[in-house]
Coordinates of C-alpha atoms and ligand atoms in Angstrom, one line a residue:
M39 CA -68.9 8.0 -163.0
N40 CA -70.7 7.5 -160.2
L41 CA -73.7 5.6 -159.8
S42 CA -73.7 4.7 -156.1
D43 CA -74.9 7.7 -155.1
T44 CA -78.1 9.5 -155.1
I45 CA -78.6 12.8 -157.0
V46 CA -80.7 15.4 -156.6
A47 CA -81.9 18.6 -158.4
S48 CA -84.6 20.8 -159.3
A49 CA -86.1 19.5 -162.3
T50 CA -88.2 22.9 -163.0
A51 CA -87.0 25.4 -164.4
P52 CA -85.2 28.0 -161.8
G53 CA -87.5 31.0 -160.6
R54 CA -91.1 31.5 -159.2
G55 CA -93.5 29.1 -161.4
A56 CA -97.1 27.2 -159.8
V57 CA -95.5 23.9 -159.1
G58 CA -91.9 22.9 -158.7
I59 CA -90.5 19.9 -159.0
V60 CA -87.4 18.1 -156.8
R61 CA -86.0 14.6 -158.7
L62 CA -84.1 12.1 -156.5
S63 CA -82.5 9.2 -158.1
G64 CA -80.5 6.5 -156.7
P65 CA -80.0 3.9 -154.3
K66 CA -80.8 6.4 -151.3
S67 CA -84.4 7.7 -153.2
L68 CA -87.2 6.6 -151.5
S69 CA -85.6 6.3 -147.8
I70 CA -84.9 9.8 -147.9
A71 CA -88.2 10.7 -149.1
E72 CA -89.9 8.4 -146.6
T73 CA -87.7 10.5 -143.8
L74 CA -88.7 13.6 -145.6
S75 CA -92.8 13.2 -145.8
K76 CA -92.9 10.6 -142.6
K77 CA -95.0 8.1 -144.8
S78 CA -94.4 5.1 -146.7
L79 CA -94.5 5.9 -150.4
K80 CA -96.0 2.9 -152.7
P81 CA -94.3 2.7 -156.2
R82 CA -96.4 3.8 -159.1
F83 CA -98.3 6.3 -157.0
S84 CA -98.3 9.2 -155.9
T85 CA -99.1 10.4 -152.3
Y86 CA -99.8 13.7 -151.0
G87 CA -97.7 14.8 -148.0
Y88 CA -95.1 17.0 -146.6
I89 CA -92.4 17.4 -146.4
F90 CA -91.0 18.0 -142.4
D91 CA -87.3 19.5 -141.5
D92 CA -87.1 18.0 -138.5
D93 CA -90.8 19.3 -137.6
T94 CA -91.0 21.6 -138.8
I95 CA -93.3 22.4 -142.1
L96 CA -91.1 22.6 -145.5
D97 CA -93.4 22.9 -148.2
S98 CA -96.8 20.3 -149.5
G99 CA -97.6 18.4 -152.3
L100 CA -96.8 14.8 -154.2
W101 CA -94.4 12.2 -153.1
V102 CA -94.1 10.0 -156.5
F103 CA -92.4 7.4 -155.8
F104 CA -90.8 5.6 -159.3
Q105 CA -89.4 1.8 -158.0
A106 CA -85.9 0.5 -160.1
P107 CA -85.5 -0.8 -163.0
H108 CA -89.6 1.4 -164.3
S109 CA -88.1 4.8 -164.1
F110 CA -86.5 7.3 -165.9
T111 CA -83.0 6.5 -164.9
G112 CA -83.9 3.2 -163.6
E113 CA -82.7 3.3 -160.2
N114 CA -85.5 4.4 -157.6
V115 CA -86.6 7.4 -158.6
I116 CA -89.0 10.4 -156.8
E117 CA -90.5 13.5 -157.7
F118 CA -91.9 16.0 -155.4
Q119 CA -94.2 18.3 -156.4
G120 CA -94.4 21.3 -154.4
H121 CA -94.6 24.9 -154.5
G122 CA -92.5 26.8 -157.3
G123 CA -91.0 29.0 -155.0
P124 CA -87.4 29.2 -155.5
V125 CA -86.4 30.0 -151.5
V126 CA -88.7 26.5 -151.1
V127 CA -87.1 24.5 -153.9
Q128 CA -83.6 25.3 -152.4
A129 CA -85.1 24.0 -149.3
V130 CA -86.5 21.9 -150.3
L131 CA -83.1 20.4 -152.2
R132 CA -81.6 21.4 -149.2
S133 CA -83.2 18.7 -147.0
M134 CA -82.6 15.8 -149.0
T135 CA -79.1 16.9 -149.5
K136 CA -79.1 16.8 -145.7
L137 CA -80.0 13.2 -145.8
G138 CA -77.2 12.5 -148.1
A139 CA -77.8 13.4 -151.4
R140 CA -75.6 15.0 -153.5
I141 CA -76.9 17.8 -156.4
A142 CA -77.0 16.3 -159.8
G143 CA -74.1 17.7 -162.4
P144 CA -76.1 18.7 -166.0
G145 CA -77.5 15.9 -167.7
E146 CA -76.9 13.5 -165.1
F147 CA -80.1 11.9 -165.0
S148 CA -80.1 11.3 -168.5
Q149 CA -76.6 10.4 -168.2
R150 CA -78.0 7.8 -165.5
A151 CA -80.3 6.6 -168.4
F152 CA -77.8 5.9 -170.7
L153 CA -75.3 4.0 -168.7
N154 CA -78.2 1.9 -166.7
N155 CA -79.7 0.9 -171.0
K156 CA -82.9 2.8 -170.9
I157 CA -82.2 4.8 -173.6
D158 CA -79.4 5.2 -176.1
L159 CA -77.5 8.0 -177.1
T160 CA -79.4 9.3 -179.4
Q161 CA -82.8 8.9 -177.4
A162 CA -80.4 10.8 -175.0
E163 CA -79.7 13.4 -177.6
A164 CA -82.6 14.0 -178.5
I165 CA -84.4 14.7 -175.1
N166 CA -81.9 18.8 -174.9
D167 CA -82.9 18.2 -178.6
L168 CA -86.5 18.6 -177.9
I169 CA -85.8 20.8 -174.3
N170 CA -84.1 23.3 -177.4
A171 CA -86.1 22.8 -180.4
T172 CA -86.9 26.3 -181.6
S173 CA -89.4 24.7 -184.7
L174 CA -92.4 22.9 -184.5
S175 CA -91.3 20.6 -187.6
A176 CA -87.9 20.2 -184.6
V177 CA -89.9 19.2 -181.6
K178 CA -91.7 16.5 -184.6
A179 CA -88.0 15.0 -185.7
A180 CA -86.8 15.0 -181.8
N181 CA -89.8 13.0 -180.8
Q182 CA -88.6 10.3 -184.0
S183 CA -85.6 10.2 -182.3
L184 CA -86.6 9.9 -178.9
R185 CA -89.0 7.5 -179.9
G186 CA -85.5 5.5 -181.2
V187 CA -86.7 5.6 -185.1
F188 CA -83.0 7.1 -185.8
A189 CA -81.3 4.4 -183.2
S190 CA -83.3 1.5 -185.1
A191 CA -82.3 2.5 -188.4
I192 CA -78.5 2.3 -187.2
H193 CA -79.7 -0.8 -185.5
E194 CA -80.6 -1.7 -188.7
L195 CA -76.8 -1.3 -190.4
I196 CA -75.1 -3.0 -187.5
Q197 CA -77.6 -6.2 -187.7
D198 CA -76.3 -6.7 -191.4
L199 CA -72.9 -5.4 -190.6
I200 CA -72.2 -8.7 -188.1
S201 CA -74.1 -10.9 -190.7
L202 CA -71.8 -9.8 -193.2
R203 CA -68.4 -10.0 -191.1
T204 CA -69.8 -13.5 -189.9
Q205 CA -70.0 -14.7 -193.2
I206 CA -66.3 -13.3 -194.5
E207 CA -64.4 -13.5 -191.1
A208 CA -65.0 -17.2 -191.4
H209 CA -63.2 -17.3 -194.4
I210 CA -59.9 -15.8 -192.4
D211 CA -59.8 -19.2 -191.0
F212 CA -58.8 -20.7 -193.6
P213 CA -56.5 -19.2 -195.9
D214 CA -55.5 -22.3 -198.4
E215 CA -59.1 -22.5 -199.2
D216 CA -60.2 -20.3 -202.6
I217 CA -63.6 -17.8 -201.6
N218 CA -66.6 -19.2 -203.7
P219 CA -67.7 -16.7 -206.8
V220 CA -70.6 -17.6 -205.3
S221 CA -69.4 -16.0 -202.3
I222 CA -68.2 -13.0 -203.5
D223 CA -71.1 -11.7 -205.5
L224 CA -72.7 -12.1 -202.8
F225 CA -71.0 -10.2 -200.4
K226 CA -70.4 -7.8 -203.1
N227 CA -73.8 -7.1 -202.8
Q228 CA -73.5 -6.6 -199.6
L229 CA -71.1 -4.3 -199.3
T230 CA -73.7 -2.2 -202.4
N231 CA -76.8 -2.5 -200.1
L232 CA -75.0 -1.3 -197.0
D233 CA -73.2 1.6 -199.5
S234 CA -77.0 2.8 -200.3
K235 CA -78.5 1.7 -196.8
L236 CA -75.3 4.8 -195.7
R237 CA -75.8 7.4 -198.0
T238 CA -79.3 7.4 -197.1
S239 CA -78.6 7.6 -193.3
I240 CA -76.4 9.8 -193.9
Q241 CA -79.3 12.5 -196.3
S242 CA -81.9 11.9 -193.6
A243 CA -79.1 12.5 -191.0
R244 CA -78.1 16.0 -193.1
E245 CA -81.7 17.1 -193.4
G246 CA -81.7 15.8 -189.1
V247 CA -79.4 18.3 -188.6
R248 CA -80.8 21.5 -190.6
L249 CA -83.5 21.1 -188.3
N250 CA -81.7 21.0 -185.3
R251 CA -80.7 24.8 -185.4
T252 CA -82.2 27.2 -187.3
T253 CA -81.8 28.0 -190.9
E254 CA -79.4 31.2 -192.1
I255 CA -80.4 32.9 -196.1
V256 CA -79.3 36.0 -197.0
L257 CA -80.2 38.7 -199.2
V258 CA -77.9 40.4 -201.8
G259 CA -77.5 42.4 -204.3
A260 CA -76.7 45.5 -205.5
P261 CA -77.9 48.8 -203.9
N262 CA -81.7 49.5 -204.8
T263 CA -82.8 45.6 -205.7
G264 CA -85.4 45.1 -203.5
K265 CA -83.8 43.7 -200.4
S266 CA -85.4 45.5 -197.8
S267 CA -88.4 45.4 -198.9
L268 CA -88.6 41.6 -199.0
L269 CA -87.3 41.3 -195.8
N270 CA -90.2 43.6 -195.1
A271 CA -92.5 42.0 -197.5
L272 CA -91.5 38.6 -195.2
A273 CA -91.5 39.7 -191.9
K274 CA -94.9 41.6 -192.8
E275 CA -93.5 44.7 -190.8
P276 CA -91.3 47.2 -191.9
L277 CA -88.6 46.5 -189.9
A278 CA -85.6 47.5 -192.7
I279 CA -85.5 51.2 -194.0
V280 CA -86.5 51.2 -197.9
T281 CA -85.6 53.8 -199.7
D282 CA -84.7 55.1 -203.0
I283 CA -81.4 56.1 -202.3
P284 CA -79.0 53.7 -203.3
G285 CA -77.3 52.3 -200.3
T286 CA -80.0 52.9 -197.5
T287 CA -79.0 49.4 -195.3
R288 CA -75.8 49.3 -193.6
D289 CA -76.2 47.1 -190.8
L290 CA -77.2 43.3 -191.1
I291 CA -80.9 43.6 -190.4
R292 CA -82.3 39.5 -189.5
H293 CA -85.8 38.5 -189.1
D294 CA -87.1 34.3 -188.3
L295 CA -89.2 33.7 -190.4
L296 CA -92.3 30.7 -189.6
I297 CA -92.7 28.9 -192.7
D298 CA -94.7 25.5 -192.3
G299 CA -93.9 25.1 -188.6
L300 CA -90.2 25.4 -189.4
E301 CA -87.7 28.4 -188.6
I302 CA -85.8 29.7 -191.0
R303 CA -83.6 33.7 -190.2
V304 CA -83.6 35.6 -193.3
T305 CA -80.8 38.7 -192.8
D306 CA -80.9 41.2 -195.5
T307 CA -77.4 43.3 -196.0
A308 CA -76.4 46.5 -197.5
G309 CA -76.0 46.3 -201.3
L310 CA -73.0 44.9 -202.4
R311 CA -70.8 47.5 -204.3
T312 CA -67.5 49.6 -204.2
T313 CA -67.9 52.7 -202.3
A314 CA -65.6 55.1 -200.7
D315 CA -68.1 55.5 -197.7
P316 CA -66.1 54.0 -194.7
I317 CA -69.9 53.1 -193.0
E318 CA -71.0 51.6 -195.8
E319 CA -67.6 50.0 -196.5
E320 CA -68.1 48.5 -193.4
G321 CA -71.3 47.1 -194.3
I322 CA -70.4 45.6 -197.6
K323 CA -68.2 43.6 -195.2
R324 CA -70.6 42.2 -193.0
A325 CA -73.0 41.3 -196.0
I326 CA -70.2 39.5 -197.2
N327 CA -69.1 37.4 -194.0
A328 CA -72.7 36.5 -194.1
I329 CA -72.9 35.1 -198.0
E330 CA -70.2 33.0 -196.1
T331 CA -72.0 31.1 -193.2
A332 CA -75.8 31.2 -195.1
D333 CA -77.5 28.0 -195.7
L334 CA -78.7 29.3 -199.0
V335 CA -77.5 32.8 -200.7
L336 CA -80.1 34.3 -202.8
C337 CA -79.3 37.2 -204.7
L338 CA -81.6 39.6 -205.7
F339 CA -81.6 41.3 -209.4
D340 CA -84.5 43.4 -210.5
E341 CA -85.9 44.8 -213.5
R342 CA -82.6 46.1 -214.8
Y343 CA -81.4 43.1 -216.0
D344 CA -82.6 40.8 -218.1
E345 CA -80.2 37.7 -218.5
I346 CA -78.6 37.0 -215.5
T347 CA -75.0 34.8 -216.2
E348 CA -72.6 33.0 -213.7
K349 CA -70.7 36.2 -214.3
T350 CA -73.7 38.6 -213.2
V351 CA -74.2 35.8 -209.9
A352 CA -69.8 36.2 -209.4
D353 CA -69.7 39.5 -210.2
L354 CA -72.0 40.5 -207.5
I355 CA -70.4 38.2 -204.6
G356 CA -67.0 39.0 -205.2
K357 CA -66.7 34.9 -206.7
S358 CA -67.3 32.6 -208.8
P359 CA -70.4 31.0 -206.9
T360 CA -69.8 27.3 -205.0
T361 CA -71.9 28.1 -201.7
N362 CA -76.1 27.4 -202.5
I363 CA -77.0 30.1 -204.8
G364 CA -80.7 31.4 -205.5
I365 CA -81.8 34.0 -207.9
V366 CA -84.7 36.2 -207.1
K367 CA -85.5 38.8 -209.8
T368 CA -87.3 41.5 -208.0
K369 CA -89.9 44.1 -209.2
Q370 CA -91.9 41.6 -211.1
D371 CA -94.0 44.8 -211.8
L372 CA -91.8 46.9 -213.8
Q373 CA -90.5 44.2 -216.1
T374 CA -91.3 44.5 -219.4
S375 CA -89.9 41.2 -220.7
S376 CA -89.1 37.6 -219.1
T377 CA -85.2 37.0 -217.8
I378 CA -83.5 34.8 -219.7
N379 CA -81.6 32.3 -216.0
Q380 CA -78.2 31.3 -218.1
T381 CA -77.4 29.9 -215.0
E382 CA -77.8 26.5 -213.5
F383 CA -79.2 28.0 -210.3
P384 CA -83.1 28.3 -209.7
L385 CA -84.9 31.6 -210.3
I386 CA -88.3 32.8 -209.0
E387 CA -89.5 36.6 -209.7
V388 CA -91.2 38.1 -207.0
S389 CA -93.1 42.0 -206.8
T390 CA -93.2 43.1 -202.8
V391 CA -95.3 45.9 -204.1
T392 CA -97.7 43.8 -205.7
E393 CA -97.3 40.6 -203.9
F394 CA -96.2 38.4 -206.8
G395 CA -95.1 35.6 -206.4
L396 CA -94.2 36.0 -202.3
E397 CA -96.5 33.1 -201.3
Q398 CA -94.8 31.3 -203.9
F399 CA -91.2 32.4 -202.9
K400 CA -91.6 30.2 -199.3
K401 CA -92.5 26.9 -201.0
W402 CA -89.7 27.9 -203.1
L403 CA -87.4 28.1 -200.6
L404 CA -88.3 24.8 -198.4
Q405 CA -87.6 23.7 -201.6
E406 CA -84.4 25.1 -202.6
L407 CA -83.4 24.0 -198.3
N408 CA -84.2 20.7 -199.2
L409 CA -86.8 21.1 -197.1
T410 CA -89.4 19.1 -198.3
S411 CA -89.2 16.2 -198.1
N412 CA -91.5 14.3 -195.1
L413 CA -91.0 16.1 -191.9
E414 CA -93.1 13.8 -190.0
T415 CA -90.4 11.2 -190.1
T416 CA -87.2 13.2 -190.0
I417 CA -85.3 12.6 -187.5
L418 CA -83.8 15.2 -185.6
A419 CA -79.4 14.9 -185.4
R420 CA -76.2 15.9 -185.0
D421 CA -73.0 17.0 -186.8
R422 CA -71.6 14.5 -184.8
H423 CA -74.0 11.4 -186.2
I424 CA -72.9 13.0 -190.0
A425 CA -69.8 12.7 -189.6
L426 CA -69.4 9.2 -188.0
L427 CA -71.7 7.6 -191.1
E428 CA -69.1 9.6 -193.7
A429 CA -66.7 7.6 -191.7
A430 CA -68.2 4.3 -191.7
L431 CA -69.6 4.7 -195.4
G432 CA -65.7 5.8 -196.0
Y433 CA -64.6 2.1 -195.1
I434 CA -67.2 0.4 -196.8
T435 CA -66.2 2.2 -199.6
Q436 CA -63.0 1.1 -199.2
A437 CA -64.2 -2.3 -198.5
K438 CA -65.9 -2.2 -201.4
N439 CA -62.9 -1.0 -203.9
Q440 CA -61.1 -4.6 -202.7
D441 CA -60.8 -6.7 -204.6
I442 CA -62.6 -9.5 -202.8
Q443 CA -60.2 -12.8 -202.4
I444 CA -59.1 -15.0 -200.0
E445 CA -55.5 -12.3 -200.1
T446 CA -57.9 -9.3 -199.3
I447 CA -60.0 -10.9 -197.1
D448 CA -58.2 -10.1 -193.9
L449 CA -58.6 -6.1 -195.0
I450 CA -61.9 -6.5 -195.8
A451 CA -62.6 -7.6 -192.4
D452 CA -60.6 -5.0 -190.9
D453 CA -62.7 -2.4 -192.7
L454 CA -66.3 -3.7 -192.0
R455 CA -64.9 -3.7 -188.1
L456 CA -64.1 0.1 -188.0
T457 CA -67.5 0.5 -190.3
Q458 CA -69.4 -1.3 -186.8
N459 CA -67.5 0.8 -184.8
A460 CA -68.7 4.1 -186.0
L461 CA -72.4 3.5 -186.2
S462 CA -71.6 1.9 -183.1
E463 CA -70.2 5.3 -181.7
I464 CA -73.6 7.1 -182.8
T465 CA -75.3 4.7 -180.0
G466 CA -72.7 4.8 -177.4
A467 CA -72.4 1.4 -178.0
F468 CA -68.8 2.2 -178.5
T469 CA -68.1 5.6 -176.7
S470 CA -65.7 7.1 -174.7
D471 CA -65.9 9.5 -171.5
D472 CA -64.7 12.5 -173.6
L473 CA -67.4 11.8 -175.9
L474 CA -70.0 11.5 -172.5
G475 CA -68.9 14.3 -170.9
S476 CA -69.2 16.9 -173.6
I477 CA -72.5 15.7 -175.5
F478 CA -74.1 15.5 -171.7
S479 CA -72.7 18.7 -170.2
T480 CA -74.8 20.8 -172.7
F481 CA -77.9 19.2 -170.6
C482 CA -79.6 21.3 -168.2
I483 CA -78.7 20.5 -164.4
G484 CA -82.4 17.8 -163.6
K485 CA -82.8 16.7 -167.2
Ligands
GTP122 N1 -92.3 48.7 -208.6 C1 -91.6 48.7 -207.5 N2 -91.0 48.7 -206.4 C2 -89.9 48.2 -205.5 C3 -90.1 46.5 -205.5 N3 -89.1 46.5 -204.1 C4 -88.9 47.9 -203.8 N4 -89.2 48.4 -204.4 C5 -88.4 49.9 -204.4 O1 -86.9 50.1 -204.8 C6 -86.1 51.0 -204.2 C7 -85.2 50.4 -203.2 O2 -85.7 49.0 -202.7 P1 -85.4 48.9 -201.0 O3 -85.7 47.7 -200.4 O4 -84.7 50.1 -200.3 O5 -83.6 47.8 -201.8 P2 -82.2 47.8 -201.0 O6 -81.6 46.5 -202.0 O7 -82.0 47.1 -199.5 O8 -81.6 48.2 -201.5 P3 -80.3 49.2 -200.4 O9 -80.5 49.2 -198.6 O10 -80.0 50.4 -200.7 O11 -79.1 48.2 -200.8 C8 -87.3 51.1 -203.7 O12 -88.0 52.8 -203.9 C9 -88.2 50.5 -203.2 O13 -89.8 51.3 -203.0 C10 -91.3 46.6 -206.1 O14 -91.4 44.8 -206.1 N5 -91.4 46.8 -206.7
MG123 MG1 -81.7 47.8 -198.0

């Protein structure tokens, strides 16, 4: 990537708006701005003025100068806050490219911030995640990552690793001397410690990944068990047709439910049964597909089922249950005796007629989705982070399983080096151009 040129882009979304912000970054930013404004700009001050195209005025607004290195990108950055019309913004951009700036690619400002060590990769990712957040919890979690909470957890692990590597690698230079048993115990302790810290990080990254996308739950059950009624009750509107005719629902019907600021997509499906009706059959096929991708499959059973076993569940979904399953006992108002749950899956009873259990159902959902931990402290994470944390854990486990002695010390040192590389790739300290390209290309232009 070329850091010596000056990039420019609109920082506000395309279309009409009250304000349009155009941002310049790079060595020519100040001279371009001073030429166009015919003013001298002071760092950290905003200056009211015009944008001149030769002697005609293109726009008026505020010029703000962030002097390197005290700017988002670490370079000289200029923001022109003018009027938010697409034609004005285009004209402003053109006046700047005429003076030598180049239109920025997606995420190029953030990429420069990363390359100039203003932010690490987890923070750069958090910027994009914040912009794309679909729930308040995701916003809070993205801010945690943006503030560097995730990065510091990784740095702490790397510091522990460096300290252990230094102690271990010291022995490599003295292959004829046995390692003192006290040191061996110390190494073992440190490896165990790293192992458990990594597991904790993986757990919190998993929650973070979940926040970064909409959690999907699917309602399945035999026809007439009350799936559509439950969806409607949760959505508080009659989204799905409800009748007492088995086989009413055919299409997948979705509703994004907001529980405690967390977005959960609930999908109602066709009742599962064998059928000769090709339309219903297609509906059932879609239901089965929805089961495959859901984070939690809620199996609905009505008052006709007084005992639920693993087989009842397996018969319903057509395979032995491996995904996350929850059991919803519906039509509680019609129930005469309590249900015997012979499975290991949690069960909740509801009635959409009396609204029994509906409020509790939402809390239960969060719990079953493992989303009840303190969301205020959760970081936002990506699959990439989990994969690297798991790779790191794999190397640590390998090192831990070694019998620590002078003959194996090389192997252990190597595992620790690989652990460190995996962790460094999370923050971007050790990374490839391809990875950077794929991360920043998903950003919007101007960010
Ligand atoms: N008494 C009682 N009846 C209910 C309850 N929930 C649903 N029903 C009734 O059960 C029947 C079937 O409800 P639906 O919600 O359409 O069931 P479904 O599982 O979506 O059915 P299909 O789409 O055909 O698979 C309707 O007559 C509902 O009024 C409940 O909590 N209590
Ligand atoms: Mg239905």
